[in-house]
CSV table of C-alpha atoms in Angstrom, one decimal:
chain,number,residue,atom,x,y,z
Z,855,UNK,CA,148.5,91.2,65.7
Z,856,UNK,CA,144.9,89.6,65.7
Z,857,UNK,CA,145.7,85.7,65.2
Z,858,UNK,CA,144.4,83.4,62.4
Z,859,UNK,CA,141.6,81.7,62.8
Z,860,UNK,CA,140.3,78.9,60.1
Z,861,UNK,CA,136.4,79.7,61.0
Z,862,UNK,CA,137.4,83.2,60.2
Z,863,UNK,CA,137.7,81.6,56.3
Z,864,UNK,CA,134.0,81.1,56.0
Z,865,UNK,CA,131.9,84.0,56.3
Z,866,UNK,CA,131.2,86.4,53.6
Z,867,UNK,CA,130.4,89.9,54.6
Z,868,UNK,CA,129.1,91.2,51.1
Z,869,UNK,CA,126.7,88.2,50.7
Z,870,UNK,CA,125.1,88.9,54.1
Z,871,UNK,CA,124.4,92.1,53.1
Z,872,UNK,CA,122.7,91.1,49.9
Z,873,UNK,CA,120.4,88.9,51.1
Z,874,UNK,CA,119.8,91.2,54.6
Z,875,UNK,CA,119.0,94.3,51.1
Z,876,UNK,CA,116.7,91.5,49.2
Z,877,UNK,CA,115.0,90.8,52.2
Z,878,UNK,CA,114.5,94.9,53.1
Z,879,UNK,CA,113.3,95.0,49.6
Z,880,UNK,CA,111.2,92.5,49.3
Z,881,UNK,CA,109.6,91.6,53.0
Z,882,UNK,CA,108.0,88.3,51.9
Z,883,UNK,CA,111.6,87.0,51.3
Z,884,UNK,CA,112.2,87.1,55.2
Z,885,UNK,CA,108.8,84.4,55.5
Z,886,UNK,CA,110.7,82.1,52.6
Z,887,UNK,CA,114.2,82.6,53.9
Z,888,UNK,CA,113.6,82.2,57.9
Z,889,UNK,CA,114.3,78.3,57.7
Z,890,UNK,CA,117.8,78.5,55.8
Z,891,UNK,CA,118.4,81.8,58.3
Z,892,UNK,CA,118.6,80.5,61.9
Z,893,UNK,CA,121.0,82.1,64.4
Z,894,UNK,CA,124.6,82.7,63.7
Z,895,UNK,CA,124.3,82.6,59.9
Z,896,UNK,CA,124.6,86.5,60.1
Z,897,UNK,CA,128.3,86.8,62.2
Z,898,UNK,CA,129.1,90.4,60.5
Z,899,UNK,CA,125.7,92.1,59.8
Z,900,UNK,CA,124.4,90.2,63.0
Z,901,UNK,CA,122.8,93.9,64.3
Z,902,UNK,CA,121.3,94.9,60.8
Z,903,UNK,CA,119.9,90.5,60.6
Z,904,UNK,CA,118.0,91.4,64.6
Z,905,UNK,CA,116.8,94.7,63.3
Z,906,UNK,CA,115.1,93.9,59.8
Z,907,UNK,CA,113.7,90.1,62.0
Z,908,UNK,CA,111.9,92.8,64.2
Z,909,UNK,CA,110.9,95.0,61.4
Z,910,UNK,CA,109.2,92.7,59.2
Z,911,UNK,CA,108.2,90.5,62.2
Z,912,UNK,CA,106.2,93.4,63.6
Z,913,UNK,CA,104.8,94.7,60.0
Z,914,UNK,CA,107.1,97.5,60.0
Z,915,UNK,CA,108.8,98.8,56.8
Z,916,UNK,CA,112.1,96.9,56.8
Z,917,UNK,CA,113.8,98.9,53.9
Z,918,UNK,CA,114.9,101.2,57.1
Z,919,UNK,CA,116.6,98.4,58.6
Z,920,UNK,CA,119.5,98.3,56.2
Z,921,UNK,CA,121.6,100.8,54.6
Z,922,UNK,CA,120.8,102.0,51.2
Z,923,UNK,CA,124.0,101.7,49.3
Z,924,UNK,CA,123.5,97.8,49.9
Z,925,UNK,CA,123.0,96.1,46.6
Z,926,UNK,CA,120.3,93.4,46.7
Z,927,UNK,CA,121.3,89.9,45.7
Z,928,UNK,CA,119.9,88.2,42.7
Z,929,UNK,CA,119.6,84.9,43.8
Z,930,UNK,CA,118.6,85.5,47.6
Z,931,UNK,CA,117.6,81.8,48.2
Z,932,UNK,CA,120.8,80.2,46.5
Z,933,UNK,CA,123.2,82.9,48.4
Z,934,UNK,CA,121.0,82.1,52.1
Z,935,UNK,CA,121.9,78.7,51.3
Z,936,UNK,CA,125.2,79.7,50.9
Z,937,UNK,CA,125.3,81.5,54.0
Z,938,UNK,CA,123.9,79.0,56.3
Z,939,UNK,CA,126.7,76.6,54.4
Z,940,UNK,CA,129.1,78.8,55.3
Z,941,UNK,CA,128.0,78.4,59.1
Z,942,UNK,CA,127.9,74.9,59.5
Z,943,UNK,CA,131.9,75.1,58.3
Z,944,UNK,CA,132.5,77.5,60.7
Z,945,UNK,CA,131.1,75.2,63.3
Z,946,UNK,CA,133.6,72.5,61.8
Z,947,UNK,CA,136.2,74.5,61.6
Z,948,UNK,CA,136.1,75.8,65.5
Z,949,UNK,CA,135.7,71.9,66.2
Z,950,UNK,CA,138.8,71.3,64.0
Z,951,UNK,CA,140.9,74.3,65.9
Z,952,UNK,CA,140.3,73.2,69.2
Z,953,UNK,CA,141.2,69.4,67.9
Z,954,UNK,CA,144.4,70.6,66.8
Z,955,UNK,CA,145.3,72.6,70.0
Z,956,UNK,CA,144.8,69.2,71.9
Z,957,UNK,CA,146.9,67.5,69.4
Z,958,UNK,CA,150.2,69.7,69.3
Z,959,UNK,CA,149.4,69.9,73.7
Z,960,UNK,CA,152.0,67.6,75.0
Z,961,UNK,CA,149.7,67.5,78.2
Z,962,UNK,CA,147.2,65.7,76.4
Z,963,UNK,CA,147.8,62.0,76.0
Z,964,UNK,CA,147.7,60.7,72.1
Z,965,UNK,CA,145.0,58.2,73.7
Z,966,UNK,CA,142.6,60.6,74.8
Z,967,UNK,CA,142.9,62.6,71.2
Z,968,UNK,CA,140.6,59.7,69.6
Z,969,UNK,CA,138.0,60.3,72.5
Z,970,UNK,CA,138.1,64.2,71.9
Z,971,UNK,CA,137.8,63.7,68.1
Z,972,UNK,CA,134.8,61.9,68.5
Z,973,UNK,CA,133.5,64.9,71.2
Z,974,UNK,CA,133.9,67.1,68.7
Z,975,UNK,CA,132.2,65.4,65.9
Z,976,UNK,CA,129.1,64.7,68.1
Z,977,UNK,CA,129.1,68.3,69.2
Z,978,UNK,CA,129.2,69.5,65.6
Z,979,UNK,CA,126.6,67.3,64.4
Z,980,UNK,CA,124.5,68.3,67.0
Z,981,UNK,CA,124.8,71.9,66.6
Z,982,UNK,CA,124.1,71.8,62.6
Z,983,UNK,CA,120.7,69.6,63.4
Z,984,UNK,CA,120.1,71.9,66.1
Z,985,UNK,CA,119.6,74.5,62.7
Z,986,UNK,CA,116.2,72.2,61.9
Z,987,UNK,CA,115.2,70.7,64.7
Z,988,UNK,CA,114.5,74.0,67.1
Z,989,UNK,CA,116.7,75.4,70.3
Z,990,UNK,CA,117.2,72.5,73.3
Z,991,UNK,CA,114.7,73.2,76.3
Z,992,UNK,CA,115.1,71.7,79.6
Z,993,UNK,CA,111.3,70.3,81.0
Z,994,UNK,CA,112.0,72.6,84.4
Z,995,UNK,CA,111.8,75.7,82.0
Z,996,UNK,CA,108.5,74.8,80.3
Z,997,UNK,CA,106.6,74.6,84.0
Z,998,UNK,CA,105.7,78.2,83.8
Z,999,UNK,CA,104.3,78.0,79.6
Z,1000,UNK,CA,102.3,74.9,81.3
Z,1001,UNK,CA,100.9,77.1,84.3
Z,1002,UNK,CA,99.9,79.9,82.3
Z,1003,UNK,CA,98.7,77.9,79.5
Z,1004,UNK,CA,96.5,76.5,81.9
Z,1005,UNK,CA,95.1,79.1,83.6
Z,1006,UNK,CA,94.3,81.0,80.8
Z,1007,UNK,CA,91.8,77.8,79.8
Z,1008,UNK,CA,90.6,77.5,83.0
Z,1009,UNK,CA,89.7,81.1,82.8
Z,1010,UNK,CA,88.4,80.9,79.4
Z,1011,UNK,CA,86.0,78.1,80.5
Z,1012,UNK,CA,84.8,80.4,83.5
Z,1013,UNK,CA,83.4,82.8,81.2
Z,1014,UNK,CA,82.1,81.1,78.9
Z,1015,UNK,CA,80.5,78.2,81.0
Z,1016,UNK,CA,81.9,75.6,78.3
Z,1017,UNK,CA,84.8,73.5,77.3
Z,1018,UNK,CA,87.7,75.2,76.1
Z,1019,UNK,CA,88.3,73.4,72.6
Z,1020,UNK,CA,91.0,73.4,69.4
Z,1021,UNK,CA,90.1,74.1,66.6
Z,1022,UNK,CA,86.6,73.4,65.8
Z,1023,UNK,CA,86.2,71.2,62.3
Z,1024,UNK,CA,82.1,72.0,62.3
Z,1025,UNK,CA,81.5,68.4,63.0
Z,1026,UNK,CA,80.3,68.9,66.4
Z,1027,UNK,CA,80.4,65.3,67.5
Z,1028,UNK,CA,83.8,64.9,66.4
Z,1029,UNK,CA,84.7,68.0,68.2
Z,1030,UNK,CA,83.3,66.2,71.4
Z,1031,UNK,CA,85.7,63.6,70.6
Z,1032,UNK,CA,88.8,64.9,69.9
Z,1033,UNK,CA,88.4,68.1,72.1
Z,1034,UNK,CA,88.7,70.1,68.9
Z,1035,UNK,CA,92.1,70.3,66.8
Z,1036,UNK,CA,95.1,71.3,68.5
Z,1037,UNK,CA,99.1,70.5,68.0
Z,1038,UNK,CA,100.1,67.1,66.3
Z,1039,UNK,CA,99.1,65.3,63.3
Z,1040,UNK,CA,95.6,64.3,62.0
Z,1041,UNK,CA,95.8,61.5,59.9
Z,1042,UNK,CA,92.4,61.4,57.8
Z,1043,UNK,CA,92.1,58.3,56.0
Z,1044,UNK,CA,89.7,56.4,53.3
Z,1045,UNK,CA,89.3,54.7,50.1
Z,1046,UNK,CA,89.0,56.5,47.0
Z,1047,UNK,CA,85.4,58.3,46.8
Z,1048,UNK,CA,84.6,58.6,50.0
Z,1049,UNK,CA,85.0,62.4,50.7
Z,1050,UNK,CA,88.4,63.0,51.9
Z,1051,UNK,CA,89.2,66.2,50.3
Z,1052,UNK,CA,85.8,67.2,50.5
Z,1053,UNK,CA,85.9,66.6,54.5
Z,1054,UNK,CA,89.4,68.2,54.7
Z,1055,UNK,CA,88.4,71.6,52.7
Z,1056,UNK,CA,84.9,71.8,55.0
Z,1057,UNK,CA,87.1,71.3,58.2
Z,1058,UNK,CA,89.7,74.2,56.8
Z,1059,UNK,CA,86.5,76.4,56.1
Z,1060,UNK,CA,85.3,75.8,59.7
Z,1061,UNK,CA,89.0,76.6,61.0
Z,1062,UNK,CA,89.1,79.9,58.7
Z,1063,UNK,CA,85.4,81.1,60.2
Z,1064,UNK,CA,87.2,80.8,63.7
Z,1065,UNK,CA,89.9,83.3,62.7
Z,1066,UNK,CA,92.7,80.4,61.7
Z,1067,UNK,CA,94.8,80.7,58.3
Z,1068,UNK,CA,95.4,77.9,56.6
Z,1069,UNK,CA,97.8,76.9,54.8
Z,1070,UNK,CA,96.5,73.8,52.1
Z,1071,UNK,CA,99.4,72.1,50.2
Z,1072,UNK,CA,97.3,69.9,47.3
Z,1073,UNK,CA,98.5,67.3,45.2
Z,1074,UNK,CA,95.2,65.8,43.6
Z,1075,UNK,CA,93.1,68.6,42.7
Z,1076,UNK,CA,94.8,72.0,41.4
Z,1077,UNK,CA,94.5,75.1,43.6
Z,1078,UNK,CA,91.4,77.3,41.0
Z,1079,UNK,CA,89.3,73.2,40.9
Z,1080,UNK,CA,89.8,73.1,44.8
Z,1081,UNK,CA,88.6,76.6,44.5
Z,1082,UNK,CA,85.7,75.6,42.3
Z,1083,UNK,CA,84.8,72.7,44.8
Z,1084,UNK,CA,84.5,74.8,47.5
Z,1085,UNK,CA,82.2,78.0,45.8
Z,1086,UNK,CA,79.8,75.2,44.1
Z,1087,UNK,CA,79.1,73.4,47.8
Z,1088,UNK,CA,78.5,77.0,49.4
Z,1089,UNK,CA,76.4,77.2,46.2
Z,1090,UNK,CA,74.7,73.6,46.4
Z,1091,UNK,CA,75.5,73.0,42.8
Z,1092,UNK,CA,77.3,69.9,40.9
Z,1093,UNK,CA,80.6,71.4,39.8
Z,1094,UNK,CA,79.7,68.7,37.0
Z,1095,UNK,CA,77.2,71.4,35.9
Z,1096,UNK,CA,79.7,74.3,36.3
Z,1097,UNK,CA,81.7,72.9,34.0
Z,1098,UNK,CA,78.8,71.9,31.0
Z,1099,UNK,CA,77.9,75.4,31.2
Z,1100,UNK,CA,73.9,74.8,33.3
Z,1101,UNK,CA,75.3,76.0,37.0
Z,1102,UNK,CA,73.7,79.8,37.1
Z,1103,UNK,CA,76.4,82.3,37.3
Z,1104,UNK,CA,74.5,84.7,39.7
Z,1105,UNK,CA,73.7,81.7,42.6
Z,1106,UNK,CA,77.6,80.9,42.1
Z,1107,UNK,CA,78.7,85.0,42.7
Z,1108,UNK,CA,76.0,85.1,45.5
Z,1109,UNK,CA,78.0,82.0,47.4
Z,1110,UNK,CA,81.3,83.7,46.5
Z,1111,UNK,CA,80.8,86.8,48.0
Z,1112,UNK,CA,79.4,84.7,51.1
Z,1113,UNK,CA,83.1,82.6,51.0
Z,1114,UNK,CA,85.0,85.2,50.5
Z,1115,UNK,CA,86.2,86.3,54.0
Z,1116,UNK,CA,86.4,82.4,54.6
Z,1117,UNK,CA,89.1,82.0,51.6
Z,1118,UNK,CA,91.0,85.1,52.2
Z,1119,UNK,CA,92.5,82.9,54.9
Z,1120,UNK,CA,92.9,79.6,53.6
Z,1121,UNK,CA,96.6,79.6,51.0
Z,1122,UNK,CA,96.6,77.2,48.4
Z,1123,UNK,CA,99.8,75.9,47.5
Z,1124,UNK,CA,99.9,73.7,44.4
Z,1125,UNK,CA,102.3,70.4,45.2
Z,1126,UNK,CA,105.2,69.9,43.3
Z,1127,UNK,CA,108.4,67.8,43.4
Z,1128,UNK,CA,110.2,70.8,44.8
Z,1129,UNK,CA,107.6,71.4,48.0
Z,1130,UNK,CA,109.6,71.1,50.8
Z,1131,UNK,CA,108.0,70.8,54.7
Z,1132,UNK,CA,110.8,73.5,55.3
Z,1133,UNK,CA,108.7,76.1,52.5
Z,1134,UNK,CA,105.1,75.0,53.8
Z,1135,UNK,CA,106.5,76.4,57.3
Z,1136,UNK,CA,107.2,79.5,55.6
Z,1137,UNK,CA,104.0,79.8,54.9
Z,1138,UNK,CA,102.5,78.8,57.4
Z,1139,UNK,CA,104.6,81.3,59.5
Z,1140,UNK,CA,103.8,84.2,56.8
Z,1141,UNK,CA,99.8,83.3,57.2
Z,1142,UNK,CA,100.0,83.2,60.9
Z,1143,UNK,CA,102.1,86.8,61.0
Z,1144,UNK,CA,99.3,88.3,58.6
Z,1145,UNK,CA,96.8,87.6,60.6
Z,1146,UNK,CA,98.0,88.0,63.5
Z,1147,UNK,CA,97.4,84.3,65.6
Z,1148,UNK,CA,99.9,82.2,67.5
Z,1149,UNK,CA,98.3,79.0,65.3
Z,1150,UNK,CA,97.0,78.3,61.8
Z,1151,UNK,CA,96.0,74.5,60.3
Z,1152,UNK,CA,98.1,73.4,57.5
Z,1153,UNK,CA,96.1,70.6,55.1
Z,1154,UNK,CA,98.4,67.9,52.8
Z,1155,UNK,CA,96.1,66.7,49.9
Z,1156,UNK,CA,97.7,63.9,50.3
Z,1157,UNK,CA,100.6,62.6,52.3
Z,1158,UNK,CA,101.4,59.5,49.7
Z,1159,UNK,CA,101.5,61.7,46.6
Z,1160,UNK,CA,103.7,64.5,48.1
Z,1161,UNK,CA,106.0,61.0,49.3
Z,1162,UNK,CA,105.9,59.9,45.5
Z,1163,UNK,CA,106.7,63.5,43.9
Z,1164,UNK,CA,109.1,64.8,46.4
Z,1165,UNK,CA,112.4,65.3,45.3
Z,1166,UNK,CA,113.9,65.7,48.4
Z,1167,UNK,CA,112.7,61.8,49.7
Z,1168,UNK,CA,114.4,60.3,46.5
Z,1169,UNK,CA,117.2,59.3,48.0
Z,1170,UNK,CA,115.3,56.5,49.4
Z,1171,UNK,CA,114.5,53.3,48.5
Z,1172,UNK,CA,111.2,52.7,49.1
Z,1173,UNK,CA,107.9,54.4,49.0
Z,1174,UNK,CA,107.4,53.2,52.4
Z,1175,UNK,CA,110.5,54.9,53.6
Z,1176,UNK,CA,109.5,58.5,51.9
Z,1177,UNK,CA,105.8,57.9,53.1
Z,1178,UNK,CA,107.3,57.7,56.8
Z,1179,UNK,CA,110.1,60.3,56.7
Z,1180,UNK,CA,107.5,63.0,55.3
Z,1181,UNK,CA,105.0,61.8,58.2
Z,1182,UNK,CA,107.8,62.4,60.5
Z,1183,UNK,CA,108.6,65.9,59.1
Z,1184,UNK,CA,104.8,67.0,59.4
Z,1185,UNK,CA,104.5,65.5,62.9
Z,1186,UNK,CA,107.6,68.1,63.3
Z,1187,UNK,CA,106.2,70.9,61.4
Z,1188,UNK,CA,103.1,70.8,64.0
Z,1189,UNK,CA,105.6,71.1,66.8
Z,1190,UNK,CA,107.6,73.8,65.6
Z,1191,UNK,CA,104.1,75.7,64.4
Z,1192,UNK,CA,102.0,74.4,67.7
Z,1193,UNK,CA,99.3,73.7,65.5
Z,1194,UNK,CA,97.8,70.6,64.2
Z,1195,UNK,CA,98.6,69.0,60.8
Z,1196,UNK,CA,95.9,67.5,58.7
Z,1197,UNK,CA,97.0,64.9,56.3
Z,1198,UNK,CA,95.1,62.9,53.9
Z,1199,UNK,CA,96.3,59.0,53.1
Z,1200,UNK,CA,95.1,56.1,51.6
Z,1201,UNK,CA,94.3,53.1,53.1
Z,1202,UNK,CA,95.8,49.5,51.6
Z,1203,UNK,CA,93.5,47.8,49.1
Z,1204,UNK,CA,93.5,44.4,51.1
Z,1205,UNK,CA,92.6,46.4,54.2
Z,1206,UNK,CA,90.9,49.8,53.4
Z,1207,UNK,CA,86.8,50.0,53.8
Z,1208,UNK,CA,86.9,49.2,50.0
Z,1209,UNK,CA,88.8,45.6,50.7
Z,1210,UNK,CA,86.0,44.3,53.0
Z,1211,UNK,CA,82.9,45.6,51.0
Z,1212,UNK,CA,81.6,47.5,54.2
Z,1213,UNK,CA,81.5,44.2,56.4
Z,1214,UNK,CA,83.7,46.1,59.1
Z,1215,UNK,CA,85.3,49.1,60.1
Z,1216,UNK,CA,88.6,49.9,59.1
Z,1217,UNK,CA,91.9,49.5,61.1
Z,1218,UNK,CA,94.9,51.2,62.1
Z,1219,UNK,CA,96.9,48.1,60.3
Z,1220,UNK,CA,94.8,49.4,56.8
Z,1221,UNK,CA,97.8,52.0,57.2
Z,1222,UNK,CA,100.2,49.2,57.2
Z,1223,UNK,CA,101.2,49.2,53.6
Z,1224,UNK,CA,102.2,52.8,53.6
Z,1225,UNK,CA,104.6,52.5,56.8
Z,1226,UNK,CA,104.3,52.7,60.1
Z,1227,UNK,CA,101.7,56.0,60.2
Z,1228,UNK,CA,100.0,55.3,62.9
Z,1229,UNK,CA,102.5,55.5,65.3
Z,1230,UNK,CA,103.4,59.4,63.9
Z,1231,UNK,CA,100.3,60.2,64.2
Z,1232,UNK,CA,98.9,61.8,67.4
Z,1233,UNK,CA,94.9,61.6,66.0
Z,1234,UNK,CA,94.2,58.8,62.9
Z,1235,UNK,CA,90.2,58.8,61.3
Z,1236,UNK,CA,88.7,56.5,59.1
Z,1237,UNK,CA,85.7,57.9,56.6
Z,1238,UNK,CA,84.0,54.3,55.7
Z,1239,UNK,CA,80.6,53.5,54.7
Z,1240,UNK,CA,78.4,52.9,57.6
Z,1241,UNK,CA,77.3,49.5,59.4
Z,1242,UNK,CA,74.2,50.3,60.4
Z,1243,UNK,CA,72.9,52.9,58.5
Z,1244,UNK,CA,71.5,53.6,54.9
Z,1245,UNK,CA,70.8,56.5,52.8
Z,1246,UNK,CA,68.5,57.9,49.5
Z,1247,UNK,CA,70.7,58.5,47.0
Z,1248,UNK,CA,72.4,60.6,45.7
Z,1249,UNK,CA,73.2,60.6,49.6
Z,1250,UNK,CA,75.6,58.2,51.2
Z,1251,UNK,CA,75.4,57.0,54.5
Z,1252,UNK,CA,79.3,57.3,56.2
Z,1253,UNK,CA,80.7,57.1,59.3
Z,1254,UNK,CA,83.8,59.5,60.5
Z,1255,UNK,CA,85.8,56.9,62.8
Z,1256,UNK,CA,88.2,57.9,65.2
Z,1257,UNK,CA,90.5,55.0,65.6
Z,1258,UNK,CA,93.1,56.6,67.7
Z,1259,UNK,CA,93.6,59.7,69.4
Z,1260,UNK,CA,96.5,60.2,71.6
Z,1261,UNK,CA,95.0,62.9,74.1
Z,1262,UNK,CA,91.4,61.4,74.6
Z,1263,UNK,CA,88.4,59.6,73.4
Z,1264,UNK,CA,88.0,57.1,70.5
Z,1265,UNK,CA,84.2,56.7,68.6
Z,1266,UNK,CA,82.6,58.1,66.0
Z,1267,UNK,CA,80.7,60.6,64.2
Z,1268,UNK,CA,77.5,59.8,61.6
Z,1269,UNK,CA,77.7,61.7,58.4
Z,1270,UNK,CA,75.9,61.7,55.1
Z,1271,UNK,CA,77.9,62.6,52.1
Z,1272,UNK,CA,76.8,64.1,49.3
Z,1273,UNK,CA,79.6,63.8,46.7
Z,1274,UNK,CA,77.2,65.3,44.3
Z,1275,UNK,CA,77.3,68.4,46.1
Z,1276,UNK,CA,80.5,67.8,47.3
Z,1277,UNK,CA,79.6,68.5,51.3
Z,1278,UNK,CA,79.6,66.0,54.1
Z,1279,UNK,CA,77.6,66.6,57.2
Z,1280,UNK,CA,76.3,65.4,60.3
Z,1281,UNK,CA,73.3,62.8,60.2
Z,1282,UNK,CA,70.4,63.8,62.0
Z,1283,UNK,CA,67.6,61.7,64.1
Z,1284,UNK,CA,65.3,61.8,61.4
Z,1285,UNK,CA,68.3,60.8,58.7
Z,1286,UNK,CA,68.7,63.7,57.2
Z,1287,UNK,CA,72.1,66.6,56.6
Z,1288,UNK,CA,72.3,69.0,59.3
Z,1289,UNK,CA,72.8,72.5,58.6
């Protein structure tokens, strides 16, 4: 007679098999699902969860990978909830069986039965953060990953006789700083008007020419005006004059068509209170499967706005607190992805470029007011008017400041902006834009 067991209370056959039929159905599920679906949610379809991963995971028709008389659930994200719910009390509930074997064991002293109560909390807790956080790995088994990683550069650089680099952001001085983009978060800072979501939609052009999606998560501007933006600088026209009616429709299609296999890889996702990191991953991770790369960028226009709106941060006090807990997430969403996060901030008042009137570069403490970002942060730039420079208007003279960078070089790049335009680029001898 098989023996009772309390975990054995929390699993739910016929919902596994109605998300596992949603998913077969619909494969795009899997890419929104795969954060609330880590190991061990699936204990009796475990064989039909491996086969449809694999399936949709390799582009393959998934509807195979289940049987047919499965009925599809309704509500796939509410019931994969469920289901990973339904795990983490399994998890208790082995912890709670194996504290009440110790406690009706007449071998085991009642003193040691607080010490094994605590064991078991701590190894419960660990597990369920173990669901968001990514699988424990010792340092001696990363050596190899290391090795190979860097022979492959090394290799790389052979053949082409030059530095192997991130990704490129198409401002070729700030490549030479920086090394070009590669895991961690970018913190791209400035006070208001001074280019950043101009700068961070040229830089996710640049990565989308190399072959990189992108995945842009925007608060300030809606998806079709970022759209808009980008079509009317390919175009040089004032999107002021797109929208009184005087930009010429045929110049605009000609700079479409020229964009368009650079947008087919950038994703626009419109921020809302509901945006978690968690579904920006799952987008990220659906980019990066259609395409077929081992790395995308993901863009947050901007970090203090998504720390305002998002529900999920209301639970805290401050918008200091929300503004560091989300820089913490996206510092973790870069690990998990190995890719590099772009954020946008803003700068304090009493501190940003705008506080001092241009008399001085800004500082890492301009970040101050909005936590401690700098420390999350593995690369922070400043876009400030320049010191030493001036410029014709409409043009602006800027600078592109690297004030810290954890893997290299500080300086900075010379840029003139031409919100007009809306494009940013490299200053050259003579003063003028470079191509």
């Amino acid at each position: 007679m098989r023996q009772f067991s309390l975990a054995d209370q929390f699993r739910d056959e016929a919902r596994e098999r109605a998300v596992l039929s949603a998913i077969a159905h619909d494969a795009q599920l899997y890419w929104r699902l795969i954060d609330s679906l880590p190991p061990g949610v699936f204990v009796d379809e475990a064989a039909a969860w491996k086969a449809l991963s694999e399936a949709v995971e390799g582009e393959r028709p998934p509807v195979d990978a289940v049987p047919g008389y499965w009925s599809a659930s309704d509500d796939p994200v509410g019931d994969a909830e469920k289901l990973a719910d339904l795990y983490q009390r399994r998890l208790l509930a082995e912890a709670q069986e194996r504290l009440a074997e110790a406690l009706h064991d007449e071998g085991v002293p009642a003193r040691e039965l607080a010490g094994r109560l605590e064991e078991e909390a701590a190894r419960a807790q660990q597990a369920i953060r173990e669901l968001s956080s990514g699988r424990l790995q010792l340092a001696s088994d990363l050596v190899r990953g290391v090795l190979a990683d860097a022979r492959e550069r090394y290799e790389a650089r052979k053949d082409t006789g030059k530095p192997v680099m991130g990704i490129r952001t198409g401002i070729a001085k700030l490549d030479e700083i920086t090394g070009g983009m590669e895991e961690g978060l970018y913190l791209l800072a400035a006070g208001p008007s001074f280019g950043k979501t101009t700068l961070a939609t040229q830089v996710s052009q640049a990565a989308a020419r190399q072959g990189v999606p992108v995945v842009y998560a925007t608060f300030e501007n809606g998806p079709a005006n970022l759209v808009t933006k980008m079509v009317c600088a390919g175009a040089g026209t004032n999107s002021r004059d797109l929208r009184r009616g005087y930009a010429d429709p045929d110049r605009l299609a000609r700079a479409a068509a020229e964009l368009e296999p650079v947008l087919r890889r950038i994703a626009l996702v419109e921020g809302t209170a509901r945006l978690t990191v968690a579904e920006v991953r799952a987008r990220a991770l659906q980019m990066m499967n259609r395409f077929g790369t081992d790395r995308c960028l993901v863009v947050v226009d901007y970090l203090q706005l998504w720390a305002k709106a998002s529900a999920e941060l209301r639970g805290m006090v401050s918008a200091r607190e929300r503004t560091e807990a989300l820089a913490a997430e996206l510092r973790g969403l870069a690990t998990r992805l190995k890719s590099p996060v772009l954020a946008i901030v803003s700068q304090n008042r009493d501190k940003g470029d705008y506080g001092t009137n241009g008399k001085s570069a800004p500082t890492l403490d301009s970040l101050k007011e909005s936590g401690d970002l700098e420390y999350a942060a593995d690369v922070v730039m400043f876009v400030h008017r320049a010191q030493d420079r001036t410029a014709m208007e409409p043009a602006r003279a800027v600078d592109l400041t690297v004030a810290k960078n954890r893997n290299g070089e500080l300086g900075k790049a010379e840029l003139i902006f031409r919100a007009d335009l809306g494009v940013m680029r490299e200053e050259t001898a003579r003063g003028a834009m470079a191509p």
